[in-house]
Short mmCIF file of C-alpha atoms in Angstrom, two decimals:
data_model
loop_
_atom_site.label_atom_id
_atom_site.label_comp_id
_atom_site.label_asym_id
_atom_site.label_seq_id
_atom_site.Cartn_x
_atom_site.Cartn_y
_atom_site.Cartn_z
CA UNK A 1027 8.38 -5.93 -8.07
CA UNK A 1028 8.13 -3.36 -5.27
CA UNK A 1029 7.73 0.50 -6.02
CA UNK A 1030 9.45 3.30 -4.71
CA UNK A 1031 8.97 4.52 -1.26
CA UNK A 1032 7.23 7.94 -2.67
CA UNK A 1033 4.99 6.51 -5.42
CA UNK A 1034 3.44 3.70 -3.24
CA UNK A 1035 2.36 6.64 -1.06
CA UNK A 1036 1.55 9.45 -3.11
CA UNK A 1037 -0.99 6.52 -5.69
CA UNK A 1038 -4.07 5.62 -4.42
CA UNK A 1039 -4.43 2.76 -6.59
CA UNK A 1040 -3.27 -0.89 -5.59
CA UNK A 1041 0.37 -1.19 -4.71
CA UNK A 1042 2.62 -4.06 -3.83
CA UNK A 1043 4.65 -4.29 -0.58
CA UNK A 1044 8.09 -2.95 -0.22
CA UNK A 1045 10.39 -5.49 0.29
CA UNK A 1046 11.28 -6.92 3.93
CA UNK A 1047 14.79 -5.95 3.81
CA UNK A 1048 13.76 -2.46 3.28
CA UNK A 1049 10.91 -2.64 5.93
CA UNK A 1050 13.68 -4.04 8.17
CA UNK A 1051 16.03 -1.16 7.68
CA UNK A 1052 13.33 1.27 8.40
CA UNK A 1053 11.99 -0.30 11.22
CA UNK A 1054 14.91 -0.64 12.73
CA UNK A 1055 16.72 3.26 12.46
CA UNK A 1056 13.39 5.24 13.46
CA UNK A 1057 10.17 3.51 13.03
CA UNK A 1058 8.54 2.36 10.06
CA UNK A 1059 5.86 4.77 9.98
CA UNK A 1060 8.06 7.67 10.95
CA UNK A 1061 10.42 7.50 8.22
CA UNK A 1062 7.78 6.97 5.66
CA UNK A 1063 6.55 10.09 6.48
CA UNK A 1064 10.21 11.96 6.97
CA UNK A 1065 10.86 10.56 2.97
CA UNK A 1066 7.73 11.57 1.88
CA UNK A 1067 8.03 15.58 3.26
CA UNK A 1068 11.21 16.11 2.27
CA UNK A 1069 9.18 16.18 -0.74
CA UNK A 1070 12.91 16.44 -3.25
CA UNK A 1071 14.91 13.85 -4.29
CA UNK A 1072 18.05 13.30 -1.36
CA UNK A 1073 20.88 14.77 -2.70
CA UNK A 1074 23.93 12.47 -3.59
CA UNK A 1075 26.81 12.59 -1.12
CA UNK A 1076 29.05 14.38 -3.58
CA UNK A 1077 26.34 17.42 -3.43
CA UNK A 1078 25.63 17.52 0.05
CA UNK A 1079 27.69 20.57 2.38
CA UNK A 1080 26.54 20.29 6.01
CA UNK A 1081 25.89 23.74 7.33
CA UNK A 1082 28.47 25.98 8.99
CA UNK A 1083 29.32 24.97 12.58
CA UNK A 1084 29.49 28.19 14.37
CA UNK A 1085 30.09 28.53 18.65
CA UNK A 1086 27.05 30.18 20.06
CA UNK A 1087 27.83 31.57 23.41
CA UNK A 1088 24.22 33.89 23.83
CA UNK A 1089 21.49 33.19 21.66
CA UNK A 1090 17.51 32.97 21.97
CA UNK A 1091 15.91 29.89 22.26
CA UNK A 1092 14.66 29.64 18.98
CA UNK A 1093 17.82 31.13 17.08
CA UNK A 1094 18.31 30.08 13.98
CA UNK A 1095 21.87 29.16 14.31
CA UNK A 1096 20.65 26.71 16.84
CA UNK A 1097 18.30 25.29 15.13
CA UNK A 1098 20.15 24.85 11.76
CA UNK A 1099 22.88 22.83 14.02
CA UNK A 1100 20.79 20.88 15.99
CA UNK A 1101 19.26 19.73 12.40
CA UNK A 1102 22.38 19.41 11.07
CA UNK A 1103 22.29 15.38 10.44
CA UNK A 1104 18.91 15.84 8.98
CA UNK A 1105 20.31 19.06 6.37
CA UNK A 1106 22.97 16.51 5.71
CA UNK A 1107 21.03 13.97 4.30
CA UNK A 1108 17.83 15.77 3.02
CA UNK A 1109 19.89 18.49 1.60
CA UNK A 1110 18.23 22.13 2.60
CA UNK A 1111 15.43 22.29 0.62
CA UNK A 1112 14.40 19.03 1.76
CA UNK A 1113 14.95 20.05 5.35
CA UNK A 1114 12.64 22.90 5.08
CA UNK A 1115 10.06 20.93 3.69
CA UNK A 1116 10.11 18.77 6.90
CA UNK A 1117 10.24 22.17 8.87
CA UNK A 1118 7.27 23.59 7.10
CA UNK A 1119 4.90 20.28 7.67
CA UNK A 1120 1.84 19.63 9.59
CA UNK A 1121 1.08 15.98 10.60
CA UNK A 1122 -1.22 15.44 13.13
CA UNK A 1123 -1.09 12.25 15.56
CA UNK A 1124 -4.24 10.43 17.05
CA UNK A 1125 -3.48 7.67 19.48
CA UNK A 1126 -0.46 8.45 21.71
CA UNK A 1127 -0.12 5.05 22.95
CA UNK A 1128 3.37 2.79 22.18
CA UNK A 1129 3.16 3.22 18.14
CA UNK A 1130 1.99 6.85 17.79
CA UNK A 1131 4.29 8.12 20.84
CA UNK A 1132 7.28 6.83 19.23
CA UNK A 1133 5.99 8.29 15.71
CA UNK A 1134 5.87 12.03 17.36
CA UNK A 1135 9.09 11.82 19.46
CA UNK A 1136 10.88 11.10 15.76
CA UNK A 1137 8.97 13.81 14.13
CA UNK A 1138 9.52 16.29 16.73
CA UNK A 1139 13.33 15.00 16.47
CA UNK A 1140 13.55 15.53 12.58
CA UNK A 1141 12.17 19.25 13.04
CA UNK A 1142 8.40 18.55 11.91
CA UNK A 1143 7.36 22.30 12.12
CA UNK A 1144 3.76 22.10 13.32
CA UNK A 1145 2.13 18.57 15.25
CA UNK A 1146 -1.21 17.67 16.69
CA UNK A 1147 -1.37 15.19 18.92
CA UNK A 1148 -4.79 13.69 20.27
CA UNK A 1149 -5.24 11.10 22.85
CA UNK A 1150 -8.49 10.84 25.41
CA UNK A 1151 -6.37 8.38 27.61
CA UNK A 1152 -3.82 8.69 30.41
CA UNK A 1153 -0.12 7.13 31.01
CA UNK A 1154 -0.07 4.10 33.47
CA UNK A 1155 2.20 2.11 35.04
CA UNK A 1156 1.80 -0.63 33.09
CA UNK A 1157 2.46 1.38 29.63
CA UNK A 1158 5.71 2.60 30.44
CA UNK A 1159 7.63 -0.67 28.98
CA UNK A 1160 6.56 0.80 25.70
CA UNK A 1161 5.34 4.66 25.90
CA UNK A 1162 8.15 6.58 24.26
CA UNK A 1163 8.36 9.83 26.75
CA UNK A 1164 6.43 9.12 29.79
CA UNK A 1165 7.81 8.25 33.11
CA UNK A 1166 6.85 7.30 36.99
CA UNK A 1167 5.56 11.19 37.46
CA UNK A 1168 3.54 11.15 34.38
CA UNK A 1169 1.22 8.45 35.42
CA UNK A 1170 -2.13 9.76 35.94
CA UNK A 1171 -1.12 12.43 33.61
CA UNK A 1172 -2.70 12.66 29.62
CA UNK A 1173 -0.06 11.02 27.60
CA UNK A 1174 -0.63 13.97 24.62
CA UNK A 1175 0.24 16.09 27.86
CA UNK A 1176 3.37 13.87 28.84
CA UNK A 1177 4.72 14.17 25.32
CA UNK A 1178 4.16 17.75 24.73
CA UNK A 1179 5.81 18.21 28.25
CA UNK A 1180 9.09 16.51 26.79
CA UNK A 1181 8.57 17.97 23.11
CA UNK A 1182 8.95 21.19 24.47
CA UNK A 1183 12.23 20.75 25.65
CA UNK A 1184 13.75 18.94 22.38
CA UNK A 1185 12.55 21.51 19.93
CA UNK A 1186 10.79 24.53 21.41
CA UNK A 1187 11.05 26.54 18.03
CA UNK A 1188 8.02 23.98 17.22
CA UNK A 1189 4.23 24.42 17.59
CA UNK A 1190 3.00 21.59 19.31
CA UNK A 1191 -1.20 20.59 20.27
CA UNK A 1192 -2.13 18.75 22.71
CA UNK A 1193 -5.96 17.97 22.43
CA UNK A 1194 -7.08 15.40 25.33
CA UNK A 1195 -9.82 14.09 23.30
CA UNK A 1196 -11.25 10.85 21.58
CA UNK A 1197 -11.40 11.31 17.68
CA UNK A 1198 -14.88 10.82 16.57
CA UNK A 1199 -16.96 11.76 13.22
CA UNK A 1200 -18.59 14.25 14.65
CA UNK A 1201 -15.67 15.72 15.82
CA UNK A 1202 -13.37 14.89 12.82
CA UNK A 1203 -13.44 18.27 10.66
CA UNK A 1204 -12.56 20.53 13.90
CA UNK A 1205 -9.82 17.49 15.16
CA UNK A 1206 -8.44 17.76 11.53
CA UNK A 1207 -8.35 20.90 10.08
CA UNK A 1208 -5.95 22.86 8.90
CA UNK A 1209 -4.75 20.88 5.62
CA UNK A 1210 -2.07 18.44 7.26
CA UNK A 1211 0.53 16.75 5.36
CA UNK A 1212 0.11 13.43 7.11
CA UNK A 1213 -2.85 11.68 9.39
CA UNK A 1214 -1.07 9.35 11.24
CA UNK A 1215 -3.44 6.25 12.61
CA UNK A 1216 -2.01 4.59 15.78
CA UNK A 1217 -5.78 3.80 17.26
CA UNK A 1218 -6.48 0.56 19.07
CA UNK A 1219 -9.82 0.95 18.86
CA UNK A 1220 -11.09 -0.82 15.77
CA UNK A 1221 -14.38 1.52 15.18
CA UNK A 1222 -12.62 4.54 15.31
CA UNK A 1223 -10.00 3.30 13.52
CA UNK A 1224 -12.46 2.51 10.62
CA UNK A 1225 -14.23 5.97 11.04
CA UNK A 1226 -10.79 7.58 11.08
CA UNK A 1227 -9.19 5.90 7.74
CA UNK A 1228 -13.16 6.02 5.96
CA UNK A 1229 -12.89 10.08 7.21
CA UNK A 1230 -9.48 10.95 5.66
CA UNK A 1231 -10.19 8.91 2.82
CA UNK A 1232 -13.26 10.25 1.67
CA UNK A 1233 -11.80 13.81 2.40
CA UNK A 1234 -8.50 12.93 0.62
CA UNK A 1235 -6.52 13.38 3.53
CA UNK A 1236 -2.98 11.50 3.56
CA UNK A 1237 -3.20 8.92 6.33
CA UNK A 1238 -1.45 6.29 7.27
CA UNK A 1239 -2.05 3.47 9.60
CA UNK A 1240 -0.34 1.28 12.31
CA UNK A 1241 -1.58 -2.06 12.83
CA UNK A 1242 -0.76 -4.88 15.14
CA UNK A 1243 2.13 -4.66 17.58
CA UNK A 1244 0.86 -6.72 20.25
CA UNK A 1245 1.97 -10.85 20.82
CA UNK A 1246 4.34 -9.95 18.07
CA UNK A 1247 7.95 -10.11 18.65
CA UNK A 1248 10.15 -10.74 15.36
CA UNK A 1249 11.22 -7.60 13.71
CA UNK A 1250 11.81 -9.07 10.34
CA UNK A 1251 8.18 -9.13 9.87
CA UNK A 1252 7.45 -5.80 9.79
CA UNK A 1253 5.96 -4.82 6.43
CA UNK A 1254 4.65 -1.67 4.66
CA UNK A 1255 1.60 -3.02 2.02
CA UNK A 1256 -1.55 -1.15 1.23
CA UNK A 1257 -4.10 -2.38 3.55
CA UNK A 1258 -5.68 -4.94 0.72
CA UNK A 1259 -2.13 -6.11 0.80
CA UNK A 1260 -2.26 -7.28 4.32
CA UNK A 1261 -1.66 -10.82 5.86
CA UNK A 1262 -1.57 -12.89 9.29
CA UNK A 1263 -2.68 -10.09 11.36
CA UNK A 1264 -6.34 -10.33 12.54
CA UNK A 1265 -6.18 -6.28 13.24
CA UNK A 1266 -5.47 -5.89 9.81
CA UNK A 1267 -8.25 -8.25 8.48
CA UNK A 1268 -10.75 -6.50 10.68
CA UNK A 1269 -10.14 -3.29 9.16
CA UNK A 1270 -9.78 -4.23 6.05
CA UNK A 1271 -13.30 -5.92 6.06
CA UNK A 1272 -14.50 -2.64 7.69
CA UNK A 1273 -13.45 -0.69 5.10
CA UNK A 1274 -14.83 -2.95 2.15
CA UNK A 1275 -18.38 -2.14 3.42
CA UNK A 1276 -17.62 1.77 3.66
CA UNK A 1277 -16.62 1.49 -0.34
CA UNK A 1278 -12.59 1.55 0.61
CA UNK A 1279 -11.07 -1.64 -0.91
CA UNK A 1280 -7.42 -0.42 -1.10
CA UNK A 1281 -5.46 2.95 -1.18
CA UNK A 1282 -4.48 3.04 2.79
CA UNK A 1283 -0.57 2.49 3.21
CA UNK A 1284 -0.59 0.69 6.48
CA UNK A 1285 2.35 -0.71 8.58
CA UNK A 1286 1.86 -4.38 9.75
CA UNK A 1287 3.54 -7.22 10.74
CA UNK A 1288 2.99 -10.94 9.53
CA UNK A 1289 3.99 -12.45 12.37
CA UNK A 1290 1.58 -14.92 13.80
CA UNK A 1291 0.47 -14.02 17.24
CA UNK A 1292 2.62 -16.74 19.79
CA UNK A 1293 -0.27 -18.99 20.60
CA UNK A 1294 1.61 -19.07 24.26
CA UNK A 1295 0.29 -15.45 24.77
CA UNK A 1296 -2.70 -14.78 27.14
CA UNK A 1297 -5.05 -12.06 27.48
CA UNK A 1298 -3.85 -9.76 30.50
CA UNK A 1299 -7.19 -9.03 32.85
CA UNK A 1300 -9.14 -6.30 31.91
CA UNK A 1301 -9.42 -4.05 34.64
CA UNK A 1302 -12.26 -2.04 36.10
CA UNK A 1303 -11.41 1.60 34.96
CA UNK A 1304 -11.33 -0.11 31.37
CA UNK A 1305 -15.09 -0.84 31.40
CA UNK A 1306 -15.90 3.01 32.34
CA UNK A 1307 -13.99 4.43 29.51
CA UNK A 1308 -16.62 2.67 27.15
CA UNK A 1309 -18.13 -0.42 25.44
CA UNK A 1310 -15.15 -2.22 25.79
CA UNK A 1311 -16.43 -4.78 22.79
CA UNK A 1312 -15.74 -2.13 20.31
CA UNK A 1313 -11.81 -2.45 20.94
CA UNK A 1314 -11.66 -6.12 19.70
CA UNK A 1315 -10.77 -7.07 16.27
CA UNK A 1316 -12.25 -10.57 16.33
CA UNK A 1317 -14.82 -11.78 19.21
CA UNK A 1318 -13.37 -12.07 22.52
CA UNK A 1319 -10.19 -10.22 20.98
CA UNK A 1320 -9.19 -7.04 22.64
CA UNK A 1321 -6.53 -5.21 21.10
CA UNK A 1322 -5.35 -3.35 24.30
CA UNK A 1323 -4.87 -6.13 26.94
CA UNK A 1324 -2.66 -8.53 24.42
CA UNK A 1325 0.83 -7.86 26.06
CA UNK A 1326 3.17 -6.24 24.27
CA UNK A 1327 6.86 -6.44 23.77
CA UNK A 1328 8.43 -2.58 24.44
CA UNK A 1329 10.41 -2.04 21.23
CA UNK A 1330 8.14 -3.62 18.84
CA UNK A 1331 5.40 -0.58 18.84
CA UNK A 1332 8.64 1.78 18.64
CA UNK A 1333 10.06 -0.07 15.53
CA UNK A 1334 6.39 -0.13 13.23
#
């Protein structure tokens, strides 16, 4: 029997999966990983229709940027649903984003939509060509350019009233208590890089940060298999069962909400080549899940990364 939405994320103890109609539905409005986050902030129950008044429409003709009449109506949907209190919850929260690839670009462009007050985005790697059939913001003129860069650049213009960071930088331990401080809300983990991954989820967790981690979007194409599980939940995704092991030898055995899919991976699928650049960035065996398994050359279909 599946839990609510706000208890499986606020209990650290073993939880069972929401149900796939409801992952579906999620999935399919804003992103699965986005909207857990947006239900969990509002941080009130949403208001039944009967109680809900949507704010006053009024015609601005000369305002400031970040006037508050403009603000309240470009929020309006999200007032109307959330109620106000709820809203300013959302408006008051600090989630920061590491990994700014397909998954995580898609999470922050939602956030930033919904009015997230305060966001940290962090990202060592650049747009290219060959990630615009799934990056969320960046075009032709951002290649070359840091993709937390490329998504600030566009977050700017869709809700300037916010505070956005942009930190071109690789998470690592030794870095983690400067990269996350300042008491977020959420941690959101959209990493392809299986060791920091681990070191990012074992970090928060012993710290008792919220986090919340995407698995799996590449070879994967059927959206009805998107699920929401705690990680020792997890099935028929190889990312997932790498981390998962990881995090049995660090002492974690469950309490990490993670979005997944159980799709098997088409067995059609082949590696892309790994190009040169790649190899310079790093040890390149520490982005595979399994042996001879790298995450970040699997191709990936555009709108699956946007949907978990």
């Amino acid at each position: 029997m599946a839990q609510s939405w706000t208890s499986m994320f606020s209990n650290t103890s073993r939880s069972p999966m929401i149900s796939m109609t409801q992952a579906i539905v999620v999935g399919v409005v804003s992103g699965a990983m986005t909207a857990m986050v947006m239900y969990t902030l509002q941080g009130s129950t949403i208001q039944p229709a009967s109680d809900r008044r949507k704010p006053a429409r009024k015609r601005v003709t000369s305002a400031p940027v970040h006037d508050e009449t403009l603000i309240t109506e470009q929020l309006a949907r999200n007032i109307a649903f959330l109620g106000p209190q709820g809203n300013q919850h959302v408006r008051n929260a600090f989630v920061i984003i590491i990994g700014l690839g397909g998954v995580g670009s898609s999470a922050a462009t939602s956030l930033v939509r919904s009015g997230v007050g305060r966001i940290r985005l962090i990202d060592f790697d650049q747009v290219t060509l060959s990630s615009l059939n799934r990056h969320a913001t960046a075009t032709r003129e951002d290649v070359g350019t840091a993709k937390v860069v490329a998504c600030k650049n566009l977050y700017e213009k869709i809700a300037p009233w916010l505070k956005i960071e942009a930190l071109v930088e690789q998470f690592t331990l030794a870095d983690a208590p400067r990269l996350l401080e300042g008491n977020p809300d959420w941690v959101l983990d959209c990493i392809d890089n299986i060791t920091t991954k681990v070191d990012l989820l074992t970090y928060c967790k012993q710290n008792k940060l919220k986090v919340f981690s995407a698995l799996g979007a590449a070879s994967k194409a059927d959206p009805s298999r998107i699920q929401i599980a705690d990680i020792s939940l997890t099935f028929e995704d190889p990312l997932a069962r790498s981390v998962r092991r990881r995090l049995r030898q660090n002492g974690i055995i469950h309490g990490v909400p993670v979005v997944y899919s159980t799709e098997k991976p088409n067995e059609n699928v082949r590696l892309l080549p790994l190009p040169e650049e790649e190899f310079q960035k790093g040890n390149v065996g520490e982005l595979a899940a399994l042996a001879d398994f790298r995450v970040r050359i699997l191709p990936v279909l555009g709108p699956l990364p946007s949907m978990i």
